[in-house]
């Protein structure tokens, strides 16, 4: 296949079956790391720009602005480079170093609003992004409230239905902006009315209620004090689950060391919860997990022993449970 634009390679990502230790369920990973930029977010980044162009909101050579923890910024940086736009990413210290390097490699301008403060600063990022767009006549893609975000995942839903037909019983995904799971799930349920859609967020995120607290999973959840995005459609979810950082990261490390599968930190949490469901699900149940990105951006964190130890994230109980769940 010969293409003329790198964005033409978005989509048609593979499904990988996990080897479960017991039970008759099937767990399939939709590996979005095989997209350009190594993440699902490139799908919605392209679609938000497509819809803005169609609406006349972007002039040739114009500027895009977004508040991002990394993967959306990578996608927008690639699309901007490909189409001749400028792009400013407003970030905090929750972004991995490799995501920031990737955005710079595509020519993006990076503005960190958090100074030396660790953790998420979502509300401040959004305020600065909106102000920058107003001051400089740029287009703020505003992923948390832009319907172009969930609309960008319709092709993903079509891919799943083309590959699996009506056999999908559960769809699991992380909930950050809500775009990937709400967009995929809403479209897929039109074809599979009995589909169960399960959202997963970090312990400490407030999308599904409960007390807020700091967490290390990147690009997912909503911290206390930040507005839950308008893209989050609670009518789509059958259930909302919480997963600890330790459970998420131990899953990433177990899959890498025992099966050669490297996935991102938040994806590890979603896989962990899907494996728990598979253990008790009836024989013949098919569970699809949206794996939003690969593990290559987390080599200095999730896959680094010293970082894990420094943050107290090793969990022997979770590690033993994973060994029991997977062959």
Short mmCIF file of N, CA, C and O in Angstrom, two decimals, residues 250-262 302-305 308 314:
data_model
loop_
_atom_site.label_atom_id
_atom_site.label_comp_id
_atom_site.label_asym_id
_atom_site.label_seq_id
_atom_site.Cartn_x
_atom_site.Cartn_y
_atom_site.Cartn_z
N UNK A 250 1.18 -2.70 37.37
CA UNK A 250 1.60 -4.10 37.48
C UNK A 250 1.12 -4.88 36.26
O UNK A 250 1.81 -5.78 35.77
N UNK A 251 -0.07 -4.54 35.75
CA UNK A 251 -0.58 -5.20 34.54
C UNK A 251 0.32 -4.90 33.35
O UNK A 251 0.68 -5.80 32.58
N UNK A 252 0.70 -3.64 33.17
CA UNK A 252 1.61 -3.27 32.08
C UNK A 252 2.91 -4.06 32.15
O UNK A 252 3.40 -4.61 31.15
N UNK A 253 3.48 -4.13 33.33
CA UNK A 253 4.77 -4.79 33.51
C UNK A 253 4.65 -6.30 33.32
O UNK A 253 5.52 -6.94 32.72
N UNK A 254 3.55 -6.88 33.78
CA UNK A 254 3.35 -8.33 33.62
C UNK A 254 3.20 -8.69 32.14
O UNK A 254 3.80 -9.66 31.66
N UNK A 255 2.40 -7.92 31.40
CA UNK A 255 2.21 -8.20 29.99
C UNK A 255 3.51 -8.06 29.21
O UNK A 255 3.79 -8.84 28.29
N UNK A 256 4.31 -7.06 29.57
CA UNK A 256 5.59 -6.86 28.88
C UNK A 256 6.56 -8.00 29.16
O UNK A 256 7.20 -8.54 28.23
N UNK A 257 6.68 -8.41 30.41
CA UNK A 257 7.71 -9.38 30.80
C UNK A 257 7.35 -10.81 30.47
O UNK A 257 8.23 -11.65 30.31
N UNK A 258 6.06 -11.11 30.39
CA UNK A 258 5.65 -12.49 30.16
C UNK A 258 5.10 -12.75 28.77
O UNK A 258 5.06 -13.91 28.33
N UNK A 259 4.67 -11.69 28.07
CA UNK A 259 4.06 -11.89 26.76
C UNK A 259 4.62 -10.96 25.68
O UNK A 259 4.21 -11.04 24.53
N UNK A 260 5.55 -10.06 26.05
CA UNK A 260 6.11 -9.14 25.08
C UNK A 260 5.15 -8.08 24.60
O UNK A 260 5.33 -7.51 23.52
N UNK A 261 4.11 -7.80 25.39
CA UNK A 261 3.09 -6.81 25.02
C UNK A 261 3.33 -5.56 25.87
O UNK A 261 3.19 -5.60 27.09
N UNK A 262 3.67 -4.44 25.23
CA UNK A 262 3.89 -3.20 25.97
C UNK A 262 2.74 -2.23 25.71
O UNK A 262 2.52 -1.82 24.58
N UNK A 302 6.38 3.90 34.33
CA UNK A 302 5.75 2.61 34.61
C UNK A 302 6.74 1.45 34.51
O UNK A 302 6.70 0.51 35.32
N UNK A 303 7.65 1.49 33.56
CA UNK A 303 8.57 0.38 33.34
C UNK A 303 9.93 0.59 34.01
O UNK A 303 10.86 -0.17 33.76
N UNK A 304 10.04 1.61 34.83
CA UNK A 304 11.28 1.89 35.53
C UNK A 304 11.15 1.46 37.00
O UNK A 304 10.30 1.99 37.73
N UNK A 305 11.99 0.53 37.43
CA UNK A 305 11.89 -0.01 38.79
C UNK A 305 12.08 1.07 39.85
O UNK A 305 11.37 1.08 40.87
N UNK A 308 8.95 3.27 40.10
CA UNK A 308 7.86 2.54 40.77
C UNK A 308 8.09 2.46 42.27
O UNK A 308 7.17 2.67 43.07
N UNK A 314 4.66 -0.70 43.67
CA UNK A 314 4.70 -2.15 43.54
C UNK A 314 3.61 -2.78 44.41
O UNK A 314 3.35 -2.33 45.52
#
